[in-house]
Short mmCIF file of C-alpha atoms in Angstrom, two decimals:
data_model
loop_
_atom_site.label_atom_id
_atom_site.label_comp_id
_atom_site.label_asym_id
_atom_site.label_seq_id
_atom_site.Cartn_x
_atom_site.Cartn_y
_atom_site.Cartn_z
CA ARG A 1 0.00 0.00 0.00
CA ASN A 2 1.26 3.46 -0.92
CA HIS A 3 1.42 6.11 1.78
CA THR A 4 -1.07 8.97 1.75
CA ASP A 5 0.76 12.13 0.76
CA ASP A 6 0.00 15.46 2.40
CA LYS A 7 -2.11 16.83 -0.48
CA MET A 8 -4.24 13.71 -0.65
CA ALA A 9 -4.71 13.73 3.14
CA GLU A 10 -5.77 17.38 3.13
CA SER A 11 -8.15 16.77 0.21
CA THR A 12 -9.73 13.84 2.06
CA VAL A 13 -10.30 15.86 5.22
CA ARG A 14 -11.72 18.74 3.17
CA LEU A 15 -14.29 16.33 1.75
CA LEU A 16 -15.29 15.40 5.29
CA LEU A 17 -15.39 19.08 6.17
CA SER A 18 -17.85 19.76 3.33
CA ASN A 19 -20.60 18.30 5.51
CA PRO A 20 -22.65 20.61 7.75
CA PRO A 21 -20.88 21.44 11.04
CA ALA A 22 -23.12 19.18 13.13
CA VAL A 23 -22.46 16.19 10.88
CA PHE A 24 -18.72 16.89 10.68
CA LEU A 25 -18.32 17.19 14.46
CA ASP A 26 -20.32 14.03 15.12
CA CYS A 27 -18.53 11.93 12.48
CA SER A 28 -15.05 13.28 13.19
CA GLU A 29 -15.45 12.40 16.87
CA ILE A 30 -15.90 8.74 15.89
CA LEU A 31 -12.97 8.84 13.47
CA LEU A 32 -10.71 10.34 16.13
CA ARG A 33 -11.78 7.65 18.56
CA TYR A 34 -10.74 4.96 16.07
CA ALA A 35 -7.41 6.70 15.42
CA GLU A 36 -6.58 7.26 19.10
CA ASN A 37 -7.34 3.63 20.00
CA ILE A 38 -4.96 2.43 17.29
CA ILE A 39 -2.19 4.88 18.19
CA ARG A 40 -2.38 4.08 21.89
CA ASN A 41 -2.72 0.32 21.35
CA PRO A 42 -0.79 -0.42 18.13
CA GLY A 43 -0.58 -4.14 18.83
CA GLU A 44 -4.25 -4.70 19.69
CA PRO A 45 -6.07 -6.39 16.75
CA LYS A 46 -9.59 -5.41 17.86
CA PHE A 47 -8.86 -1.72 17.31
CA ARG A 48 -7.73 -2.41 13.74
CA THR A 49 -11.06 -3.88 12.63
CA ILE A 50 -14.28 -1.97 11.92
CA ARG A 51 -17.45 -3.98 11.30
CA LEU A 52 -19.56 -2.36 8.59
CA GLU A 53 -22.80 -3.77 10.02
CA ASN A 54 -22.18 -1.97 13.32
CA GLN A 55 -25.08 0.39 13.98
CA VAL A 56 -22.84 3.38 14.71
CA VAL A 57 -20.90 2.79 11.50
CA ARG A 58 -24.06 2.34 9.42
CA SER A 59 -25.87 5.39 10.78
CA ARG A 60 -23.07 7.88 11.50
CA LEU A 61 -20.16 7.01 9.18
CA LEU A 62 -21.28 5.32 5.96
CA PRO A 63 -23.72 8.05 4.86
CA VAL A 64 -21.28 10.91 5.56
CA ARG A 65 -19.21 12.31 2.69
CA GLY A 66 -15.52 11.72 3.26
CA ALA A 67 -15.82 9.44 6.30
CA LEU A 68 -14.73 6.25 4.56
CA ASP A 69 -12.21 8.21 2.52
CA CYS A 70 -10.55 9.22 5.80
CA LEU A 71 -10.45 5.61 6.98
CA ARG A 72 -8.92 4.51 3.69
CA ALA A 73 -6.39 7.33 3.90
CA MET A 74 -5.42 6.01 7.34
CA GLY A 75 -4.67 2.66 5.72
CA PHE A 76 -7.87 0.66 6.20
CA THR A 77 -8.78 -1.81 3.45
CA GLN A 78 -12.03 -3.70 2.91
CA ARG A 79 -12.21 -7.39 3.80
CA GLU A 80 -15.73 -8.65 3.13
CA GLU A 81 -17.97 -6.87 5.64
CA LYS A 82 -15.09 -5.31 7.57
CA LEU A 83 -12.54 -2.57 7.23
CA VAL A 84 -9.14 -3.77 8.39
CA LEU A 85 -5.86 -2.02 9.18
CA LEU A 86 -3.26 -4.73 8.58
CA PRO A 87 -0.71 -5.38 11.38
CA ASP A 88 2.25 -4.31 9.23
CA THR A 89 0.66 -1.00 8.23
CA PRO A 90 2.69 1.95 9.60
CA LEU A 91 0.82 4.42 11.77
CA ASP A 92 2.15 7.52 9.97
CA ASP A 93 -1.04 7.98 7.94
CA VAL A 94 -3.27 7.36 10.95
CA ILE A 95 -1.45 10.11 12.84
CA LYS A 96 -1.53 12.44 9.82
CA ILE A 97 -5.30 12.14 9.33
CA ARG A 98 -5.87 12.35 13.09
CA ASP A 99 -3.94 15.63 13.30
CA LEU A 100 -5.70 17.19 10.31
CA ILE A 101 -9.16 16.30 11.64
CA THR A 102 -8.24 17.61 15.08
CA LEU A 103 -7.20 20.98 13.69
CA GLU A 104 -10.43 21.30 11.69
CA ARG A 105 -12.46 20.43 14.78
CA LEU A 106 -10.70 23.21 16.65
CA LYS A 107 -11.72 25.68 13.96
CA GLN A 108 -15.30 24.45 13.98
CA LEU A 109 -15.56 24.60 17.76
CA ASN A 110 -14.11 28.11 17.87
CA ALA A 111 -16.60 29.16 15.23
CA GLY A 112 -19.39 27.52 17.21
CA GLN A 113 -18.50 29.63 20.23
CA GLN A 114 -19.39 32.72 18.21
CA ASN A 115 -22.75 31.30 17.17
CA THR A 116 -24.23 30.20 20.48
CA GLY A 117 -27.73 31.16 19.35
CA ILE A 118 -28.10 27.90 17.41
CA GLN A 119 -30.65 25.70 19.13
CA ALA A 120 -29.75 22.08 19.86
CA ALA A 121 -32.94 20.85 18.17
CA GLU A 122 -32.09 22.73 14.96
CA VAL A 123 -28.56 21.31 14.94
CA SER A 124 -29.82 17.79 15.47
CA ALA A 125 -32.48 18.17 12.75
CA GLN A 126 -29.83 19.49 10.36
CA ALA A 127 -27.62 16.47 11.06
CA ALA A 128 -30.49 14.03 10.56
CA SER A 129 -31.58 15.74 7.33
CA GLN A 130 -28.05 15.78 5.90
CA LEU A 131 -27.42 12.15 6.77
CA GLU A 132 -30.66 11.03 5.14
CA GLY A 133 -29.95 13.09 2.03
CA ALA A 134 -26.37 11.84 1.75
CA SER A 135 -27.53 8.24 2.02
CA ARG A 136 -29.77 8.76 -1.02
CA GLU A 137 -27.00 10.20 -3.21
CA PRO A 138 -25.77 7.63 -5.75
CA GLY A 139 -22.17 6.61 -5.28
CA THR A 140 -21.90 8.06 -1.78
CA SER A 141 -20.81 4.80 -0.20
CA LEU A 142 -17.24 3.69 -0.90
CA VAL A 143 -17.91 0.15 0.33
CA THR A 144 -18.71 -2.47 -2.26
CA GLY A 145 -22.10 -4.04 -1.69
CA THR A 146 -23.22 -1.53 0.91
CA SER A 147 -26.86 -0.65 0.51
CA SER A 148 -27.60 2.92 -0.49
CA ALA A 149 -31.08 2.83 1.07
CA PRO A 150 -31.87 5.74 3.40
CA VAL A 151 -30.67 5.22 6.95
CA GLN A 152 -33.44 5.69 9.46
CA THR A 153 -32.30 8.34 11.88
CA THR A 154 -33.80 10.26 14.74
CA PRO A 155 -32.57 13.35 16.55
CA GLN A 156 -31.88 11.14 19.58
CA SER A 157 -29.42 9.04 17.55
CA HIS A 158 -27.03 11.98 17.20
CA SER A 159 -25.05 13.90 19.79
CA LEU A 160 -26.88 17.04 20.86
CA LEU A 161 -24.28 19.73 20.48
CA THR A 162 -25.35 21.87 23.38
CA ASN A 163 -23.36 24.83 24.58
CA ASN A 164 -22.05 22.81 27.52
CA MET A 165 -20.78 20.07 25.22
CA LEU A 166 -19.13 22.58 22.93
CA ALA A 167 -17.46 24.25 25.90
CA SER A 168 -16.16 20.88 27.09
CA GLU A 169 -14.78 20.01 23.66
CA ARG A 170 -13.19 23.42 23.27
CA GLN A 171 -11.38 22.90 26.55
CA PHE A 172 -10.16 19.48 25.46
CA TYR A 173 -8.92 20.62 22.06
CA ALA A 174 -7.30 23.70 23.53
CA ARG A 175 -5.27 21.34 25.67
CA LEU A 176 -4.50 19.22 22.62
CA GLN A 177 -3.35 22.28 20.70
CA SER A 178 -1.14 23.23 23.63
CA SER A 179 0.43 19.77 23.45
CA PHE A 180 1.12 20.24 19.73
CA GLU A 181 2.95 23.45 20.54
CA HIS A 182 4.81 21.84 23.43
CA VAL A 183 6.48 19.16 21.30
CA LEU A 184 8.06 21.88 19.16
CA LEU A 185 10.29 22.65 22.15
CA TYR A 186 12.08 19.36 21.51
CA GLU A 187 13.20 20.72 18.13
CA ASP A 188 14.65 23.95 19.56
CA PRO A 189 18.35 23.92 18.50
CA ILE A 190 19.39 25.87 21.60
CA LEU A 191 17.67 23.41 23.94
CA GLN A 192 19.12 20.47 22.02
CA ALA A 193 22.62 21.95 22.28
CA LYS A 194 22.16 22.43 26.02
CA ALA A 195 20.99 18.84 26.38
CA ARG A 196 23.95 17.47 24.39
CA SER A 197 26.37 19.42 26.60
CA LEU A 198 25.06 17.46 29.62
CA ILE A 199 25.18 13.99 28.05
CA PRO A 200 28.46 12.00 28.42
CA GLU A 201 28.11 10.94 24.81
CA GLU A 202 31.64 9.58 24.37
CA GLN A 203 31.32 7.42 27.46
CA LEU A 204 27.94 6.03 26.41
CA THR A 205 29.17 5.38 22.87
CA ALA A 206 32.22 3.49 24.16
CA LYS A 207 30.04 1.19 26.25
CA ALA A 208 27.70 0.62 23.32
CA GLN A 209 30.65 -0.12 21.03
CA ASP A 210 31.86 -2.88 23.36
CA LYS A 211 28.45 -4.53 23.29
CA LEU A 212 28.19 -4.14 19.54
CA GLN A 213 31.46 -6.04 19.07
CA LEU A 214 30.12 -8.82 21.28
CA LEU A 215 26.93 -9.00 19.23
CA GLN A 216 28.86 -9.09 15.97
CA GLU A 217 30.90 -12.04 17.22
CA LEU A 218 27.72 -13.91 18.12
CA GLU A 219 26.12 -13.09 14.76
CA LYS A 220 28.97 -14.84 12.96
CA GLU A 221 27.85 -18.08 14.59
CA GLU A 222 24.18 -17.65 13.64
CA GLU A 223 22.40 -19.09 10.65
CA LYS A 224 20.66 -16.34 8.72
CA ASN A 225 17.25 -16.76 7.10
CA ALA A 226 14.48 -14.57 5.70
CA ASN A 227 12.96 -14.12 9.17
CA SER A 228 16.18 -13.02 10.85
CA PRO A 229 15.89 -9.51 12.32
CA PRO A 230 18.13 -6.76 10.96
CA PRO A 231 21.37 -6.42 12.90
CA LEU A 232 21.44 -3.93 15.75
CA THR A 233 23.36 -0.74 15.06
CA LEU A 234 25.57 1.33 17.30
CA ALA A 235 22.74 3.87 17.65
CA ASP A 236 20.40 1.11 18.85
CA LEU A 237 22.87 0.20 21.60
CA VAL A 238 23.59 3.77 22.66
CA LEU A 239 19.92 4.18 23.49
CA PRO A 240 19.80 1.78 26.49
CA GLU A 241 23.07 3.30 27.73
CA LEU A 242 21.49 6.74 27.54
CA ARG A 243 18.43 5.52 29.41
CA ARG A 244 20.51 3.81 32.09
CA TRP A 245 22.63 6.94 32.64
CA PHE A 246 19.52 9.12 32.74
CA LYS A 247 17.88 6.92 35.34
CA ARG A 248 20.89 6.31 37.57
CA ASP A 249 22.99 9.44 37.33
CA PHE A 250 21.05 12.35 35.87
CA PHE A 251 17.41 12.48 36.92
CA LYS A 252 15.95 11.97 40.38
CA TRP A 253 12.55 10.51 41.12
CA VAL A 254 10.59 12.60 43.65
CA ASP A 255 7.70 11.18 45.63
CA LYS A 256 7.49 13.74 48.44
CA ALA A 257 9.80 16.71 48.09
CA PRO A 258 12.45 16.76 50.86
CA CYS A 259 12.58 19.75 53.19
CA GLU A 260 14.52 22.65 51.69
CA GLY A 261 15.70 23.61 55.20
CA CYS A 262 16.95 20.43 56.88
CA GLY A 263 16.61 17.90 54.08
CA GLY A 264 14.29 15.76 56.19
CA ARG A 265 11.09 13.98 55.32
CA THR A 266 7.93 15.93 54.66
CA ALA A 267 4.19 15.38 54.47
CA ALA A 268 1.79 16.68 51.82
CA ALA A 269 0.24 20.00 52.85
CA GLY A 270 -1.95 20.91 49.88
CA MET A 271 -1.44 22.99 46.77
CA ALA A 272 -0.28 26.53 46.04
CA THR A 273 -0.67 28.95 43.15
CA PRO A 274 2.37 29.08 40.84
CA THR A 275 4.37 32.31 41.00
CA PRO A 276 5.02 34.26 37.76
CA ALA A 277 8.56 32.86 37.72
CA GLU A 278 7.21 29.31 38.00
CA GLN A 279 4.55 29.92 35.36
CA MET A 280 7.25 31.11 32.97
CA TRP A 281 8.54 27.52 32.98
CA GLN A 282 5.04 26.09 32.48
CA ALA A 283 4.41 25.03 36.08
CA GLY A 284 0.68 24.32 36.05
CA ARG A 285 0.53 23.59 39.75
CA VAL A 286 2.70 23.68 42.86
CA GLU A 287 2.62 21.03 45.59
CA LEU A 288 3.28 22.04 49.20
CA TYR A 289 5.06 19.84 51.75
CA HIS A 290 5.45 20.42 55.48
CA CYS A 291 8.45 19.39 57.56
CA ALA A 292 7.54 18.42 61.12
CA THR A 293 11.15 18.84 62.25
CA CYS A 294 11.85 22.44 61.30
CA GLN A 295 8.23 23.52 60.62
CA ARG A 296 9.12 24.72 57.17
CA HIS A 297 7.01 24.52 54.01
CA THR A 298 8.65 23.37 50.78
CA ARG A 299 7.30 24.18 47.34
CA PHE A 300 7.47 21.59 44.56
CA PRO A 301 6.55 23.20 41.22
CA ARG A 302 5.51 20.64 38.58
CA TYR A 303 7.46 22.14 35.69
CA ASN A 304 6.44 21.19 32.17
CA HIS A 305 9.23 22.93 30.22
CA PRO A 306 11.98 20.44 29.24
CA GLY A 307 14.62 23.19 29.39
CA LYS A 308 13.85 23.84 33.05
CA LEU A 309 13.89 20.11 33.77
CA LEU A 310 17.48 19.99 32.52
CA GLU A 311 18.23 22.25 35.50
CA THR A 312 16.00 20.81 38.24
CA ARG A 313 16.57 17.16 37.17
CA ARG A 314 13.77 15.84 39.31
CA GLY A 315 10.12 14.90 39.07
CA ARG A 316 7.76 12.01 38.44
CA CYS A 317 6.51 10.18 35.34
CA GLY A 318 5.62 13.29 33.35
CA GLU A 319 8.84 15.15 34.09
CA TRP A 320 10.98 12.05 33.47
CA ALA A 321 9.48 11.34 30.05
CA ASN A 322 9.43 15.04 29.13
CA CYS A 323 13.13 15.53 29.83
CA PHE A 324 14.16 12.16 28.40
CA THR A 325 12.38 12.90 25.12
CA LEU A 326 14.42 16.10 24.73
CA LEU A 327 17.66 14.18 25.33
CA CYS A 328 16.66 11.58 22.73
CA ARG A 329 15.86 14.24 20.14
CA ALA A 330 19.14 15.99 20.94
CA LEU A 331 20.96 12.81 19.90
CA GLY A 332 18.89 12.43 16.74
CA TYR A 333 16.51 9.64 17.81
CA GLU A 334 12.99 9.55 16.43
CA ALA A 335 11.16 10.10 19.71
CA ARG A 336 7.66 11.12 20.75
CA TYR A 337 6.36 12.22 24.13
CA VAL A 338 3.18 10.22 24.84
CA VAL A 339 1.70 11.17 28.24
CA ASP A 340 4.27 10.02 30.81
CA TRP A 341 6.35 7.81 28.51
CA THR A 342 8.58 8.17 25.50
CA ALA A 343 8.07 6.26 22.24
CA LEU A 344 11.23 5.67 20.19
CA ALA A 345 11.70 4.16 16.76
CA ALA A 346 14.44 1.54 16.56
CA SER A 347 16.55 2.30 13.50
CA GLY A 348 15.92 -0.10 10.65
CA ARG A 349 13.96 -2.56 12.77
CA GLY A 350 10.38 -1.38 12.32
CA GLU A 351 9.78 -1.39 16.07
CA VAL A 352 8.48 1.20 18.49
CA LEU A 353 10.21 1.00 21.85
CA ARG A 354 8.23 2.17 24.84
CA GLN A 355 10.60 3.86 27.28
CA THR A 356 8.48 4.37 30.37
CA ALA A 357 9.68 6.74 33.07
CA CYS A 358 7.63 5.39 35.96
CA LEU A 359 9.22 4.50 39.28
CA ARG A 360 8.72 0.73 39.12
CA GLY A 361 10.35 -0.09 35.87
CA TRP A 362 11.68 1.15 32.56
CA MET A 363 10.47 -1.76 30.42
CA GLU A 364 13.92 -2.50 29.09
CA GLU A 365 12.98 -5.82 27.53
CA LYS A 366 13.13 -4.75 23.85
CA ALA A 367 16.01 -2.33 24.04
CA ASP A 368 18.15 -4.17 26.58
CA VAL A 369 21.15 -5.84 25.01
CA HIS A 370 20.94 -8.90 27.24
CA HIS A 371 17.41 -9.54 26.00
CA SER A 372 18.63 -9.19 22.42
CA LEU A 373 21.36 -11.73 23.07
CA LEU A 374 18.95 -14.26 24.58
CA LYS A 375 16.50 -13.74 21.72
CA ARG A 376 19.19 -14.33 19.15
CA ARG A 377 20.84 -17.32 20.83
CA GLY A 378 17.59 -19.01 21.84
CA PRO A 379 16.88 -20.99 25.07
#
């Protein structure tokens, strides 16, 4: 299957956008749900199959212009009465269509805020009328064998886009837009240079080189076949060294912030409002801790700016993954920050490595060299 280029993706989403706002918002919500389930659970087969006889699909997707085009642009293909995203299909197109739809929803929701006089009953009637009309248009369905008979709809079968719902969605997509802007910080050349200056790159590369030589010696003894994985590269082996250094020597996990006065243990004492200086580094909240020994309160700002985290070098899951993603990008790894963990692409191996930053583990099984050795040598 050929990848969907940018122009084709934009044209497909524009077709979906040609529907009335109520229909677009309702249908796009379902499409985004499919996309997010696949992106978050790439190895789960049930999220890669869409049954065409499903009532939601029949009533809210099939009659809508551009809906099936978007699914096909994501990579879905028809298999009898199902749409299937094959296991070996890359997720690039799913992410591309997801992002384009999200941006158009933001525009629609912002426009909806300026037209709050629209009654929910009128919106619902408009959606029902458009769906019924679209289902009668010849050639609307892109699925072979799908009936073009009108779909029976009622206002209750569609989401009532009340002002409260629109406000809730606007809040969600504003947060999503903020996240889009946040990831651009990882591409800041100044931040990347600062990160590289802190990484003992020569030391990590030397350790990785030793392990690479060991792997190469073992590979000489292996029998190669069509199913043999591509050989690990030096960059693949630097990654676990980077992670190990980050965990052991660079970043510190913080459960309860120690007392700033005596360094003793503290107890949670509520929350505080971030100061302007803390807000400058994207601290959305500040935790307070009380020391029973010296009666002092300690502030623990939850910074969200990766540049600041290079200085503080402490935090929990979010801060760990946030800072680690910047370090990975600084060394040229294809990395993505995904809510408290970092996704990395293994070079030439077609794998996505989940580098979790939580306290109880770093899921080293795929990237750890010892695991690679055992997998290659067998039991």
